[in-house]
PDB file of C-alpha atoms in Angstrom:
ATOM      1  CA  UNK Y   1    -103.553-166.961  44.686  1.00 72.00           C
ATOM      2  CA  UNK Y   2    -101.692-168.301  41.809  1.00 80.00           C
ATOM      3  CA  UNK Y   3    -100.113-171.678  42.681  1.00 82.00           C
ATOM      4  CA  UNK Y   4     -96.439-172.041  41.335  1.00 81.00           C
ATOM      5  CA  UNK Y   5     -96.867-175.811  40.469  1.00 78.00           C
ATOM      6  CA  UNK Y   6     -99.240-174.794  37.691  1.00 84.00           C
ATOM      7  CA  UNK Y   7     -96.892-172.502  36.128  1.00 88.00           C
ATOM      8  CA  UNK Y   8     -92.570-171.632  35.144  1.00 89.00           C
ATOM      9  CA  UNK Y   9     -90.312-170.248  37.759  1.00 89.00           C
ATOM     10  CA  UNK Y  10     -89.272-167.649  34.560  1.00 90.00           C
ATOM     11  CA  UNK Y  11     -93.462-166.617  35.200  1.00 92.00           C
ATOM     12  CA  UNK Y  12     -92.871-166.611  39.188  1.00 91.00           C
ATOM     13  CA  UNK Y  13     -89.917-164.839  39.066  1.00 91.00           C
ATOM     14  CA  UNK Y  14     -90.991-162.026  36.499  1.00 92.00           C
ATOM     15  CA  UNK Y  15     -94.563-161.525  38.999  1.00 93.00           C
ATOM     16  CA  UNK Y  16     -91.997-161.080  41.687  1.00 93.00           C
ATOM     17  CA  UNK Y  17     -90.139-158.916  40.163  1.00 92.00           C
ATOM     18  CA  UNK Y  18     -93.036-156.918  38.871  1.00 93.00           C
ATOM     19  CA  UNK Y  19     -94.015-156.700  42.151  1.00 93.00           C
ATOM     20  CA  UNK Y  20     -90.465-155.116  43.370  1.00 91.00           C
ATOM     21  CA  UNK Y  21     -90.611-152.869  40.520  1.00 92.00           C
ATOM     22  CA  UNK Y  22     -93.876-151.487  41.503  1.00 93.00           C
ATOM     23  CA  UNK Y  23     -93.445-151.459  45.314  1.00 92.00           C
ATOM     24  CA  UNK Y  24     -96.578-153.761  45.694  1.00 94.00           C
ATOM     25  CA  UNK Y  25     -96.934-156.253  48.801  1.00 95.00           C
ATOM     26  CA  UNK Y  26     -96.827-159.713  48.236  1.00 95.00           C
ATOM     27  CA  UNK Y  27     -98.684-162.763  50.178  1.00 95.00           C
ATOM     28  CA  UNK Y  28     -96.891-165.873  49.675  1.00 95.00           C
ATOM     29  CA  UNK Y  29     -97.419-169.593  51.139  1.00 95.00           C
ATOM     30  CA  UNK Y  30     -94.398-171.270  51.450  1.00 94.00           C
ATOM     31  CA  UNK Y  31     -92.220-174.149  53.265  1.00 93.00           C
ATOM     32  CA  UNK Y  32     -89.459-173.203  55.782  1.00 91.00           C
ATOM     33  CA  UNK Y  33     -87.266-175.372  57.889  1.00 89.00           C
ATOM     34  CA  UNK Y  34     -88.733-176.119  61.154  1.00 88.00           C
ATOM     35  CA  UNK Y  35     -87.026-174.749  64.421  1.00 85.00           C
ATOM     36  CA  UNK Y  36     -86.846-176.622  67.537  1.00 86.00           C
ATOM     37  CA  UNK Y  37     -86.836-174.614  70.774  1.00 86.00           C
ATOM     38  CA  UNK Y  38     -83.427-173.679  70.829  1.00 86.00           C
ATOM     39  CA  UNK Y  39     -83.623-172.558  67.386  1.00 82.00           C
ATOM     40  CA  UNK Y  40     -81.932-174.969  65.643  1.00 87.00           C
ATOM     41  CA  UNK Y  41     -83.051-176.433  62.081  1.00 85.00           C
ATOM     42  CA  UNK Y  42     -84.800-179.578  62.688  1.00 86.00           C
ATOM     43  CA  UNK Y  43     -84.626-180.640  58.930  1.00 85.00           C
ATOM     44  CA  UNK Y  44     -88.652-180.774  58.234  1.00 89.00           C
ATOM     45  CA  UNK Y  45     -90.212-178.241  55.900  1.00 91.00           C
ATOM     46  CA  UNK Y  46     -93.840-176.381  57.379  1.00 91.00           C
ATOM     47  CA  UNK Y  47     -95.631-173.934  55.461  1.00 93.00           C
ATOM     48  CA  UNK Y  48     -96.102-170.714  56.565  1.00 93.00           C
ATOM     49  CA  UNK Y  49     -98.021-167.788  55.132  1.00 95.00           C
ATOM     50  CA  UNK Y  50     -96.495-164.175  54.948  1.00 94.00           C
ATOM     51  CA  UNK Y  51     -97.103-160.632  53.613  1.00 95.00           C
ATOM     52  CA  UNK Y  52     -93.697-159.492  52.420  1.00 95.00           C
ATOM     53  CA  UNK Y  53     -92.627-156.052  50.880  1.00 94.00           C
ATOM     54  CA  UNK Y  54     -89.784-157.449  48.500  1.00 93.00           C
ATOM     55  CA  UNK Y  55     -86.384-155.647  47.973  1.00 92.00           C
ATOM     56  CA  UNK Y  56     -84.195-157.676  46.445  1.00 90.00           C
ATOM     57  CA  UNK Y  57     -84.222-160.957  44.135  1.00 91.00           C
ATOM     58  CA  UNK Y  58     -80.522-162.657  43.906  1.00 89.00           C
ATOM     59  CA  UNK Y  59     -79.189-165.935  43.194  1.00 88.00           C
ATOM     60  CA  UNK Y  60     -76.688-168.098  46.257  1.00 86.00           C
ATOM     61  CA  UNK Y  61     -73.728-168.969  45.895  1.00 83.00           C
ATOM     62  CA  UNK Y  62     -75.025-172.459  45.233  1.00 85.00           C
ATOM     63  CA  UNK Y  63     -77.543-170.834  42.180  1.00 87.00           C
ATOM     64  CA  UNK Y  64     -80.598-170.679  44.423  1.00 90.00           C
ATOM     65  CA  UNK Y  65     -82.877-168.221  43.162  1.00 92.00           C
ATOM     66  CA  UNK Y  66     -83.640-166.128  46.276  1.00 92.00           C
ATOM     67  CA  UNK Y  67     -86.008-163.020  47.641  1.00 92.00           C
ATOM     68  CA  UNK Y  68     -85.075-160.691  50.194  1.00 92.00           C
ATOM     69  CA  UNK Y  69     -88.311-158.991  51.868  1.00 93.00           C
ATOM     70  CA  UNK Y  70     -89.551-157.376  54.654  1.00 94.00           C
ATOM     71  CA  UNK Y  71     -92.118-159.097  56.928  1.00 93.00           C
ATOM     72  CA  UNK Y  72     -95.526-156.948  56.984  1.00 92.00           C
ATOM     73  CA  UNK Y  73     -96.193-158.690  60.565  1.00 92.00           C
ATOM     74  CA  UNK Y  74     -93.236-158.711  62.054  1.00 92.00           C
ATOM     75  CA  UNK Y  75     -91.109-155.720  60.385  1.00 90.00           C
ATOM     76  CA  UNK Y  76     -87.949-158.515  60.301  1.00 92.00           C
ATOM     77  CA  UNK Y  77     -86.111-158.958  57.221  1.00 91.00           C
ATOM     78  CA  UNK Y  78     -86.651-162.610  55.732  1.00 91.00           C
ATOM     79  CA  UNK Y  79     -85.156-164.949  52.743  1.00 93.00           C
ATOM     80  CA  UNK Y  80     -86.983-167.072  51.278  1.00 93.00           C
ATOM     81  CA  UNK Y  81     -86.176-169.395  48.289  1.00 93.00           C
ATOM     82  CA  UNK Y  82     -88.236-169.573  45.297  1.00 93.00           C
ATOM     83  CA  UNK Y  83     -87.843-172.807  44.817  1.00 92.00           C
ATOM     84  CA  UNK Y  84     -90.255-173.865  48.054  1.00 93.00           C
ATOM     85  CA  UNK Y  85     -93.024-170.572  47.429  1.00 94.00           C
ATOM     86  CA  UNK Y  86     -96.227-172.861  47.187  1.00 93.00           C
ATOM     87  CA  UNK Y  87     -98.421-169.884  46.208  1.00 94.00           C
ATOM     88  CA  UNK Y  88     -98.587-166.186  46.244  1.00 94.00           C
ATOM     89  CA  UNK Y  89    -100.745-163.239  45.586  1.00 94.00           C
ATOM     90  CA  UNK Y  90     -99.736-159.438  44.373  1.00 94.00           C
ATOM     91  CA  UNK Y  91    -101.753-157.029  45.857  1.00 94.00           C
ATOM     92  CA  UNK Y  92    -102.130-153.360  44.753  1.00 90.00           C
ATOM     93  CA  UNK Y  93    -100.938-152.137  48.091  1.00 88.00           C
ATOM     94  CA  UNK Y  94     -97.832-149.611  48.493  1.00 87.00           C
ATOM     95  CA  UNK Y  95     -94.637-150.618  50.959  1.00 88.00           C
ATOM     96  CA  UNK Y  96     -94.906-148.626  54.332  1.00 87.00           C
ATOM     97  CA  UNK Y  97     -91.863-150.924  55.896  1.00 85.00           C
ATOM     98  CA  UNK Y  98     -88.374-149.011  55.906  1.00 82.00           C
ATOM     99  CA  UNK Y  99     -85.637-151.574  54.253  1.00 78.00           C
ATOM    100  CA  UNK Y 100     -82.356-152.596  55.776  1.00 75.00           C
ATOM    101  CA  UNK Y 101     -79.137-150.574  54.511  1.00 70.00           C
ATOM    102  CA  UNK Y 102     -77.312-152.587  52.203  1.00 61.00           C
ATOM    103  CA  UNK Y 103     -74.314-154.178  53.700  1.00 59.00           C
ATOM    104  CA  UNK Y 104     -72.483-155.218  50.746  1.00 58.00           C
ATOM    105  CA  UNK Y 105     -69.256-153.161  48.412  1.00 55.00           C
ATOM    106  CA  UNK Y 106     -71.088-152.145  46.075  1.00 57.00           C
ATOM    107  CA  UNK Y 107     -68.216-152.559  43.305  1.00 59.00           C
ATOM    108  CA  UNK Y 108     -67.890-148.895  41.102  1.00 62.00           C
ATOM    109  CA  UNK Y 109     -68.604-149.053  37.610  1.00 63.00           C
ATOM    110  CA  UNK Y 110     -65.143-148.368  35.982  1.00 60.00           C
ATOM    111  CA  UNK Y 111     -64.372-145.286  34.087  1.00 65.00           C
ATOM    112  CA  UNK Y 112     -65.259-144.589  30.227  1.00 63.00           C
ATOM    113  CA  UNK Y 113     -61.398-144.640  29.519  1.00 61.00           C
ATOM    114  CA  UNK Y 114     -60.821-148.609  30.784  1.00 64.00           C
ATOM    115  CA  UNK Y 115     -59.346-150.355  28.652  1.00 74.00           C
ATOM    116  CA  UNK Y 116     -61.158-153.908  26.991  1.00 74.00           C
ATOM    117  CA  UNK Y 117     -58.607-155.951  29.621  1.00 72.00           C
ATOM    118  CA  UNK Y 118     -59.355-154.056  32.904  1.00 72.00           C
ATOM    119  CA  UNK Y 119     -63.286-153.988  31.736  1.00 70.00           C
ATOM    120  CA  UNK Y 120     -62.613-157.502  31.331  1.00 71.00           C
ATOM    121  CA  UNK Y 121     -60.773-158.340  34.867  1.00 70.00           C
ATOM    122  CA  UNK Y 122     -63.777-155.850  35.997  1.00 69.00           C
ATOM    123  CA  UNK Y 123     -66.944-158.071  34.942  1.00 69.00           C
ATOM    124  CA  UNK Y 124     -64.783-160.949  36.114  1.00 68.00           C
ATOM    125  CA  UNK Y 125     -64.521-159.712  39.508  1.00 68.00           C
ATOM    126  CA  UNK Y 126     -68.356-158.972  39.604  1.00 62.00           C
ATOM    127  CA  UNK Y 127     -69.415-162.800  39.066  1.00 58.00           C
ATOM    128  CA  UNK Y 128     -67.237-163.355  41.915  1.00 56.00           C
ATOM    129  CA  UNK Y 129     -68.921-162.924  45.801  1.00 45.00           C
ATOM    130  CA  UNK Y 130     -68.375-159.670  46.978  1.00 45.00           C
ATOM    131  CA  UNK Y 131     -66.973-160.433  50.270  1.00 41.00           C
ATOM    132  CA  UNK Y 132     -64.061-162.885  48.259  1.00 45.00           C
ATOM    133  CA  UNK Y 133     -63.186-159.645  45.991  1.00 43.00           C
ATOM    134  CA  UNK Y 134     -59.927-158.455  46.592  1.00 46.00           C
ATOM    135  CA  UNK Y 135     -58.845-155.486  44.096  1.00 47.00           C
ATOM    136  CA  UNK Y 136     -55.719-156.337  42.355  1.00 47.00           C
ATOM    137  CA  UNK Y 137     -53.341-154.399  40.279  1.00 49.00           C
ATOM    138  CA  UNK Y 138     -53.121-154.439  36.695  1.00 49.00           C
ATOM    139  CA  UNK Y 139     -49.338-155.788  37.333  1.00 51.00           C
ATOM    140  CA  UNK Y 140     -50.704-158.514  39.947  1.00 54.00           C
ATOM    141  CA  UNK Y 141     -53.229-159.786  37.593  1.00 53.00           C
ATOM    142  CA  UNK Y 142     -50.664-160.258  34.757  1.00 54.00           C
ATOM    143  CA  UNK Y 143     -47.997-161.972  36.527  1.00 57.00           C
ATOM    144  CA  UNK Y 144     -50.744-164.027  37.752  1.00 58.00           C
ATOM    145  CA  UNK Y 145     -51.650-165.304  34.392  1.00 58.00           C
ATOM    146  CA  UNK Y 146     -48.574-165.327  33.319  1.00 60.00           C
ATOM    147  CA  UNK Y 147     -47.899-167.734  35.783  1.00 57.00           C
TER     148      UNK Y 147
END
C-alpha cells in the first residue's frame, strides 16, 4: 500500500486517476465521519478500508478534491475525500460493478461559429455549479453588465 503521508496529493491524485483511466480497482484506507444509530454524523473520524471501482474525480464547491466510486462489497456508490485517504493500493483487476447514470446537465459544447463573447459567457457558465446555471440570452447578459 502506498501511504499518502509519504508522498504529494498531485502523486495521489494522478495514481487515482490512472487508475480511472485504466478501469483498475482500488483498495483504499481512509477516515469517515462516524454515524450514530440513527444515522446522524457524530463528528469523529474512523478508518475504514474499501475496494472501490472509481468513476469520477471532481472538486466541491468548497475546493475539496473528491472521488466518486463504486463499493466492491456493497455495490453502493460512495464519496470520499482525498484529503482523509490514509493509504491505498491499485490492483490490476478490471471493474465488474455497473455505475450510476449521471444526474447532472451536461452543458453542450457551443458551436464552431460562437463568437469570442458567447465562448466567453460559455466557459464562464461552466465554472459555475451546474444546478445554479440558468441559460441567459445574449441581450440578458449585456444589459446585465451594462448595468
Amino acid at each position: 500500500m502506498r501511504n499518502t503521508n509519504r508522498q504529494t496529493t498531485t502523486k495521489t491524485l494522478a495514481d487515482l486517476y490512472r487508475a480511472l483511466d485504466r478501469q483498475q480497482v482500488v483498495t483504499v484506507s481512509f477516515l469517515k465521519e462516524e454515524k450514530d444509530d440513527t444515522g446522524k454524523k457524530t463528528g469523529r473520524l474512523v478508518e475504514t478500508v474499501r475496494s472501490l471501482e472509481i468513476y469520477d474525480i471532481r472538486t466541491t464547491r468548497d475546493g475539496r478534491i473528491v472521488f466518486e466510486a463504486m463499493d466492491r462489497a456493497t455495490g453502493e456508490a460512495r464519496t470520499i475525500r482525498v484529503d482523509r485517504v490514509l493509504s491505498y493500493t491499485v490492483h490490476r483487476m478490471a471493474y465488474i460493478l455497473d455505475r450510476p447514470e449521471p444526474t447532472k446537465y451536461v452543458r453542450p459544447a457551443p458551436a464552431p461559429t460562437t463568437s469570442v463573447y458567447d465562448l466567453f459567457l460559455y466557459e464562464l457558465a461552466r465554472d459555475q455549479d451546474d444546478a445554479d446555471y440558468t441559460p441567459r440570452t445574449l441581450i440578458q447578459t449585456q444589459a446585465a453588465l451594462a448595468a
